[in-house]
Amino acid sequence: MPTNEMTPNEMTGGEALARMIQAFHGGPMFGMGGFQLLPFYDAARRLSLEHHLINDERAAVFAADAYAKLTGRVGLADATLGPGATNLVTGLVEALNAGTPMVVLVGDSHRGHSWKNMTQESRQIDILRPAAKEVIRVEQIERIPELMRRAFRVATSGRPGPVVVDVPEDVCHATYGFEPDAFSGDPATEAAPAVRCRPDVASVERAAGLLAAARRPILLAGGGVHLSQAADTLAAFAHALNLPVAHTMTGKGAIACTDPLSAGLFGRYDRIANALIAEADLVFVVGCKLGEIATKRFTVPPKGARIVHLDLLPEEFGRTNEPELALWGDVRETIAELHRLLAPQAGDIRQRQMPYAVEVARRHAAWKAGVVGKYTSDEVPVSMGRLMGELNQRLAPDGILIADGGFAAHWGGLLFDTKRPGRGFVPDRGFASIGYGLPGAIGAALAAPGRPVVSLTGDGGFNMMLGELETARRLGLTFTIIVVNNAASGYVKALQHLMYGSGAYHASDLAETNYARVADALGVRGIRVERPGDLGPALEVGLAERGPTVIDLVVTRDPAKMLPGVDNRTVQVKKGDRVA
């Protein structure tokens, strides 16, 4: 007889995983399958999940990382057991160190046969655990909805990070009768930050008092500003008080680089910021870990500086610099509260700080005037400064620049200008690994359709990920990737030059390669640029035409000119120094 009772839905564990990703409106997802996750792949096909085959699991995590960095939404990737799982490690550590929300499915061996020399079996959980914010092992098929909800919550709460969901073969292939309402997700945990908090009232009031009393304050913005989606809030606060803002590489865009209050990059490479920090009577550190690069190996800010440090991760307080006041909380909410508390005095503070703000703008203008020669250089081979000048001129305000590890991020961090608040510069500085440029461009193109995407990578990093050109062509993505072709592992060769002198190079040279021809062979548009006058037109083609474009940019082979901070000057290196 008819009944109103709902009957359970019999399905595989793999389908349950897919339905939970669907419940969180997840996608795109990047991965390379294996037998263990085949039921998930079959369900992804039937449910029309946006899932893309990638050619290397490391590229899958990099692409998911860039997607998440730009959208705030959870990045998604998957891999089979053994080498699939272990190939994820580098990308997972990037996401962990950078605070990128991510959920990664990993297949594992059949529990009924584990440790009997199963094919590709390894201690993968032990390998992955220190590379992830949390590793969740699924031991019972009926717990999949509960554990996937936890994965998304952990990935997006507190300081975001990657969560690995380890799924044994027998759990993924098994079937279970799930209740029809089992597959639900909390909309708040689809993106980071899922929850926000502010420091205690007394601490915020004290911070407001310190800022109000300071005569030469400076704000140091890190990547936490973008994790909190706080750039517009921070820029409005800085303008209300005439508060200068310097940034790390990941913090670029906390305020537009073209804003008069921008002091540019600080740390190992800087424009005017390091001097301003040394002269400041209050340093307000916001969403920044104050690591080696940002502090110029722990010398910036100088010893004795008065520091107020705002961060969501309390473990960062006092790690490298002891703050006078620690503010534990979300960047956007805390800055908004400080703005509210200081609003009655803001007009007076802004007026008092006007000469200071004018001085900062004057110094920055003088710096820019001093580097015009770099931006417009007619050097042959093409100089990196000229490349940055062309990008500053031709990339639209909503454009995105992806920067691979090493010198690509350093040149971009120092000389590239964002033109509005927000994340328009995406370097892989969580782990600074090489190879991020191409998969990062894939993730960015999917994250921001309609926005121009340019990626900067070295020939070494490009060599690692050449196969992903096929991925980009298959997905029909539009972006421009610039291969900085110096026929070397340039960062290493430049350091060898600094440390040991001219000619003392070992294992740092690459074969001369025409990457435009390589791109053509892979069915992708390739343009070789050997003279500075050809660079602008090549960029115009890449930005105007559909599909991926590879610009093979031939740059200097002189290791004395490869790094921005040591170009054209003599550097005395003492034992133990790290100048670049």
mmCIF file of N, CA and C in Angstrom, residues 317-392:
data_model
loop_
_atom_site.group_PDB
_atom_site.id
_atom_site.type_symbol
_atom_site.label_atom_id
_atom_site.label_comp_id
_atom_site.label_asym_id
_atom_site.label_seq_id
_atom_site.Cartn_x
_atom_site.Cartn_y
_atom_site.Cartn_z
ATOM 1 N N PHE A 317 52.393 34.973 17.264
ATOM 2 C CA PHE A 317 52.816 36.086 18.120
ATOM 3 C C PHE A 317 54.147 35.757 18.791
ATOM 4 N N GLY A 318 55.106 36.656 18.641
ATOM 5 C CA GLY A 318 56.392 36.488 19.303
ATOM 6 C C GLY A 318 57.308 35.481 18.665
ATOM 7 N N ARG A 319 56.927 34.917 17.540
ATOM 8 C CA ARG A 319 57.791 33.912 16.906
ATOM 9 C C ARG A 319 59.095 34.549 16.422
ATOM 10 N N THR A 320 59.001 35.729 15.822
ATOM 11 C CA THR A 320 60.206 36.394 15.322
ATOM 12 C C THR A 320 60.393 37.787 15.918
ATOM 13 N N ASN A 321 59.320 38.461 16.286
ATOM 14 C CA ASN A 321 59.384 39.783 16.916
ATOM 15 C C ASN A 321 58.392 39.822 18.062
ATOM 16 N N GLU A 322 58.816 40.334 19.194
ATOM 17 C CA GLU A 322 57.929 40.387 20.363
ATOM 18 C C GLU A 322 57.038 41.626 20.259
ATOM 19 N N PRO A 323 55.715 41.436 20.158
ATOM 20 C CA PRO A 323 54.846 42.605 20.041
ATOM 21 C C PRO A 323 54.562 43.247 21.397
ATOM 22 N N GLU A 324 54.375 44.540 21.364
ATOM 23 C CA GLU A 324 53.910 45.234 22.566
ATOM 24 C C GLU A 324 52.454 44.869 22.848
ATOM 25 N N LEU A 325 51.700 44.612 21.777
ATOM 26 C CA LEU A 325 50.296 44.240 21.908
ATOM 27 C C LEU A 325 49.960 43.223 20.833
ATOM 28 N N ALA A 326 49.385 42.096 21.249
ATOM 29 C CA ALA A 326 48.943 41.062 20.317
ATOM 30 C C ALA A 326 47.422 41.099 20.219
ATOM 31 N N LEU A 327 46.926 41.137 18.990
ATOM 32 C CA LEU A 327 45.485 41.129 18.744
ATOM 33 C C LEU A 327 45.134 39.826 18.042
ATOM 34 N N TRP A 328 44.421 38.966 18.745
ATOM 35 C CA TRP A 328 44.063 37.661 18.187
ATOM 36 C C TRP A 328 42.664 37.770 17.591
ATOM 37 N N GLY A 329 42.588 37.764 16.242
ATOM 38 C CA GLY A 329 41.283 37.868 15.633
ATOM 39 C C GLY A 329 41.349 37.972 14.117
ATOM 40 N N ASP A 330 40.168 38.030 13.528
ATOM 41 C CA ASP A 330 40.009 38.164 12.091
ATOM 42 C C ASP A 330 40.413 39.566 11.652
ATOM 43 N N VAL A 331 41.126 39.663 10.532
ATOM 44 C CA VAL A 331 41.645 40.950 10.073
ATOM 45 C C VAL A 331 40.513 41.917 9.741
ATOM 46 N N ARG A 332 39.559 41.480 8.916
ATOM 47 C CA ARG A 332 38.515 42.402 8.470
ATOM 48 C C ARG A 332 37.701 42.939 9.627
ATOM 49 N N GLU A 333 37.280 42.056 10.527
ATOM 50 C CA GLU A 333 36.432 42.485 11.638
ATOM 51 C C GLU A 333 37.198 43.378 12.613
ATOM 52 N N THR A 334 38.467 43.067 12.836
ATOM 53 C CA THR A 334 39.247 43.863 13.783
ATOM 54 C C THR A 334 39.564 45.246 13.211
ATOM 55 N N ILE A 335 39.933 45.295 11.932
ATOM 56 C CA ILE A 335 40.191 46.595 11.311
ATOM 57 C C ILE A 335 38.915 47.435 11.293
ATOM 58 N N ALA A 336 37.791 46.807 10.996
ATOM 59 C CA ALA A 336 36.517 47.539 10.986
ATOM 60 C C ALA A 336 36.194 48.091 12.371
ATOM 61 N N GLU A 337 36.503 47.318 13.418
ATOM 62 C CA GLU A 337 36.233 47.783 14.779
ATOM 63 C C GLU A 337 37.177 48.927 15.160
ATOM 64 N N LEU A 338 38.441 48.817 14.771
ATOM 65 C CA LEU A 338 39.385 49.914 15.017
ATOM 66 C C LEU A 338 38.933 51.187 14.295
ATOM 67 N N HIS A 339 38.463 51.016 13.075
ATOM 68 C CA HIS A 339 37.963 52.165 12.307
ATOM 69 C C HIS A 339 36.794 52.827 13.037
ATOM 70 N N ARG A 340 35.896 52.002 13.560
ATOM 71 C CA ARG A 340 34.732 52.539 14.279
ATOM 72 C C ARG A 340 35.171 53.285 15.545
ATOM 73 N N LEU A 341 36.109 52.689 16.284
ATOM 74 C CA LEU A 341 36.559 53.322 17.523
ATOM 75 C C LEU A 341 37.286 54.643 17.257
ATOM 76 N N LEU A 342 38.017 54.710 16.153
ATOM 77 C CA LEU A 342 38.799 55.910 15.861
ATOM 78 C C LEU A 342 38.029 56.938 15.032
ATOM 79 N N ALA A 343 36.822 56.599 14.612
ATOM 80 C CA ALA A 343 36.050 57.502 13.748
ATOM 81 C C ALA A 343 35.895 58.908 14.325
ATOM 82 N N PRO A 344 35.603 59.069 15.630
ATOM 83 C CA PRO A 344 35.460 60.431 16.153
ATOM 84 C C PRO A 344 36.740 61.268 16.044
ATOM 85 N N GLN A 345 37.908 60.593 16.052
ATOM 86 C CA GLN A 345 39.185 61.320 15.967
ATOM 87 C C GLN A 345 39.793 61.291 14.570
ATOM 88 N N ALA A 346 39.166 60.555 13.659
ATOM 89 C CA ALA A 346 39.796 60.264 12.377
ATOM 90 C C ALA A 346 40.147 61.534 11.614
ATOM 91 N N GLY A 347 39.250 62.518 11.615
ATOM 92 C CA GLY A 347 39.516 63.754 10.883
ATOM 93 C C GLY A 347 40.762 64.453 11.389
ATOM 94 N N ASP A 348 40.883 64.560 12.711
ATOM 95 C CA ASP A 348 42.049 65.218 13.300
ATOM 96 C C ASP A 348 43.324 64.416 13.021
ATOM 97 N N ILE A 349 43.243 63.082 13.156
ATOM 98 C CA ILE A 349 44.419 62.242 12.908
ATOM 99 C C ILE A 349 44.851 62.363 11.448
ATOM 100 N N ARG A 350 43.888 62.305 10.553
ATOM 101 C CA ARG A 350 44.197 62.398 9.132
ATOM 102 C C ARG A 350 44.888 63.728 8.813
ATOM 103 N N GLN A 351 44.370 64.803 9.379
ATOM 104 C CA GLN A 351 44.961 66.110 9.125
ATOM 105 C C GLN A 351 46.372 66.193 9.692
ATOM 106 N N ARG A 352 46.560 65.661 10.912
ATOM 107 C CA ARG A 352 47.872 65.687 11.542
ATOM 108 C C ARG A 352 48.885 64.862 10.740
ATOM 109 N N GLN A 353 48.405 63.759 10.164
ATOM 110 C CA GLN A 353 49.294 62.846 9.446
ATOM 111 C C GLN A 353 49.520 63.265 7.993
ATOM 112 N N MET A 354 48.863 64.318 7.544
ATOM 113 C CA MET A 354 48.967 64.708 6.145
ATOM 114 C C MET A 354 50.411 64.942 5.703
ATOM 115 N N PRO A 355 51.229 65.700 6.456
ATOM 116 C CA PRO A 355 52.623 65.890 6.015
ATOM 117 C C PRO A 355 53.393 64.570 5.893
ATOM 118 N N TYR A 356 53.113 63.648 6.803
ATOM 119 C CA TYR A 356 53.749 62.327 6.769
ATOM 120 C C TYR A 356 53.320 61.566 5.513
ATOM 121 N N ALA A 357 52.020 61.599 5.219
ATOM 122 C CA ALA A 357 51.520 60.924 4.023
ATOM 123 C C ALA A 357 52.120 61.531 2.764
ATOM 124 N N VAL A 358 52.245 62.850 2.738
ATOM 125 C CA VAL A 358 52.847 63.525 1.588
ATOM 126 C C VAL A 358 54.309 63.114 1.429
ATOM 127 N N GLU A 359 54.988 62.989 2.554
ATOM 128 C CA GLU A 359 56.390 62.561 2.522
ATOM 129 C C GLU A 359 56.528 61.155 1.942
ATOM 130 N N VAL A 360 55.637 60.255 2.362
ATOM 131 C CA VAL A 360 55.667 58.879 1.844
ATOM 132 C C VAL A 360 55.442 58.879 0.337
ATOM 133 N N ALA A 361 54.439 59.632 -0.112
ATOM 134 C CA ALA A 361 54.149 59.703 -1.549
ATOM 135 C C ALA A 361 55.333 60.298 -2.312
ATOM 136 N N ARG A 362 55.981 61.306 -1.713
ATOM 137 C CA ARG A 362 57.135 61.929 -2.364
ATOM 138 C C ARG A 362 58.286 60.935 -2.489
ATOM 139 N N ARG A 363 58.551 60.198 -1.406
ATOM 140 C CA ARG A 363 59.628 59.206 -1.456
ATOM 141 C C ARG A 363 59.332 58.134 -2.511
ATOM 142 N N HIS A 364 58.075 57.706 -2.547
ATOM 143 C CA HIS A 364 57.717 56.658 -3.509
ATOM 144 C C HIS A 364 57.852 57.173 -4.934
ATOM 145 N N ALA A 365 57.451 58.426 -5.154
ATOM 146 C CA ALA A 365 57.586 59.017 -6.481
ATOM 147 C C ALA A 365 59.059 59.121 -6.877
ATOM 148 N N ALA A 366 59.898 59.469 -5.909
ATOM 149 C CA ALA A 366 61.333 59.556 -6.189
ATOM 150 C C ALA A 366 61.901 58.189 -6.524
ATOM 151 N N TRP A 367 61.438 57.156 -5.790
ATOM 152 C CA TRP A 367 61.891 55.795 -6.090
ATOM 153 C C TRP A 367 61.488 55.412 -7.508
ATOM 154 N N LYS A 368 60.234 55.704 -7.855
ATOM 155 C CA LYS A 368 59.758 55.342 -9.194
ATOM 156 C C LYS A 368 60.540 56.082 -10.268
ATOM 157 N N ALA A 369 60.836 57.341 -10.021
ATOM 158 C CA ALA A 369 61.631 58.095 -10.989
ATOM 159 C C ALA A 369 63.015 57.471 -11.153
ATOM 160 N N GLY A 370 63.532 56.928 -10.051
ATOM 161 C CA GLY A 370 64.862 56.328 -10.092
ATOM 162 C C GLY A 370 64.919 54.999 -10.809
ATOM 163 N N VAL A 371 63.764 54.330 -10.972
ATOM 164 C CA VAL A 371 63.755 53.019 -11.631
ATOM 165 C C VAL A 371 63.100 53.071 -13.007
ATOM 166 N N VAL A 372 62.804 54.261 -13.502
ATOM 167 C CA VAL A 372 62.215 54.373 -14.840
ATOM 168 C C VAL A 372 63.097 53.659 -15.860
ATOM 169 N N GLY A 373 64.403 53.779 -15.685
ATOM 170 C CA GLY A 373 65.327 53.130 -16.609
ATOM 171 C C GLY A 373 65.155 51.625 -16.653
ATOM 172 N N LYS A 374 64.814 51.021 -15.501
ATOM 173 C CA LYS A 374 64.576 49.575 -15.483
ATOM 174 C C LYS A 374 63.301 49.241 -16.247
ATOM 175 N N TYR A 375 62.230 50.005 -15.972
ATOM 176 C CA TYR A 375 60.933 49.740 -16.599
ATOM 177 C C TYR A 375 60.969 49.915 -18.116
ATOM 178 N N THR A 376 61.836 50.782 -18.618
ATOM 179 C CA THR A 376 61.849 51.120 -20.046
ATOM 180 C C THR A 376 63.115 50.643 -20.749
ATOM 181 N N SER A 377 63.894 49.825 -20.096
ATOM 182 C CA SER A 377 65.197 49.420 -20.622
ATOM 183 C C SER A 377 65.101 48.815 -22.026
ATOM 184 N N ASP A 378 66.042 49.201 -22.877
ATOM 185 C CA ASP A 378 66.153 48.627 -24.219
ATOM 186 C C ASP A 378 67.256 47.572 -24.294
ATOM 187 N N GLU A 379 67.647 47.065 -23.131
ATOM 188 C CA GLU A 379 68.684 46.026 -23.100
ATOM 189 C C GLU A 379 68.289 44.837 -23.972
ATOM 190 N N VAL A 380 69.292 44.237 -24.585
ATOM 191 C CA VAL A 380 69.138 42.966 -25.288
ATOM 192 C C VAL A 380 70.197 42.021 -24.741
ATOM 193 N N PRO A 381 69.808 40.859 -24.232
ATOM 194 C CA PRO A 381 68.454 40.312 -24.095
ATOM 195 C C PRO A 381 67.543 41.202 -23.224
ATOM 196 N N VAL A 382 66.256 40.905 -23.272
ATOM 197 C CA VAL A 382 65.251 41.719 -22.596
ATOM 198 C C VAL A 382 65.459 41.656 -21.090
ATOM 199 N N SER A 383 65.354 42.806 -20.425
ATOM 200 C CA SER A 383 65.529 42.835 -18.974
ATOM 201 C C SER A 383 64.210 42.540 -18.271
ATOM 202 N N MET A 384 64.299 42.006 -17.056
ATOM 203 C CA MET A 384 63.106 41.735 -16.250
ATOM 204 C C MET A 384 62.394 43.034 -15.883
ATOM 205 N N GLY A 385 63.155 44.103 -15.691
ATOM 206 C CA GLY A 385 62.527 45.389 -15.401
ATOM 207 C C GLY A 385 61.627 45.837 -16.535
ATOM 208 N N ARG A 386 62.067 45.669 -17.780
ATOM 209 C CA ARG A 386 61.242 46.037 -18.936
ATOM 210 C C ARG A 386 59.970 45.194 -18.975
ATOM 211 N N LEU A 387 60.096 43.913 -18.643
ATOM 212 C CA LEU A 387 58.918 43.058 -18.589
ATOM 213 C C LEU A 387 57.894 43.606 -17.599
ATOM 214 N N MET A 388 58.367 43.997 -16.400
ATOM 215 C CA MET A 388 57.437 44.520 -15.393
ATOM 216 C C MET A 388 56.830 45.846 -15.842
ATOM 217 N N GLY A 389 57.613 46.662 -16.539
ATOM 218 C CA GLY A 389 57.077 47.899 -17.052
ATOM 219 C C GLY A 389 55.970 47.660 -18.055
ATOM 220 N N GLU A 390 56.170 46.688 -18.942
ATOM 221 C CA GLU A 390 55.133 46.368 -19.929
ATOM 222 C C GLU A 390 53.875 45.812 -19.252
ATOM 223 N N LEU A 391 54.068 44.968 -18.233
ATOM 224 C CA LEU A 391 52.909 44.420 -17.514
ATOM 225 C C LEU A 391 52.146 45.524 -16.789
ATOM 226 N N ASN A 392 52.870 46.434 -16.143
ATOM 227 C CA ASN A 392 52.202 47.543 -15.457
ATOM 228 C C ASN A 392 51.389 48.389 -16.430
#
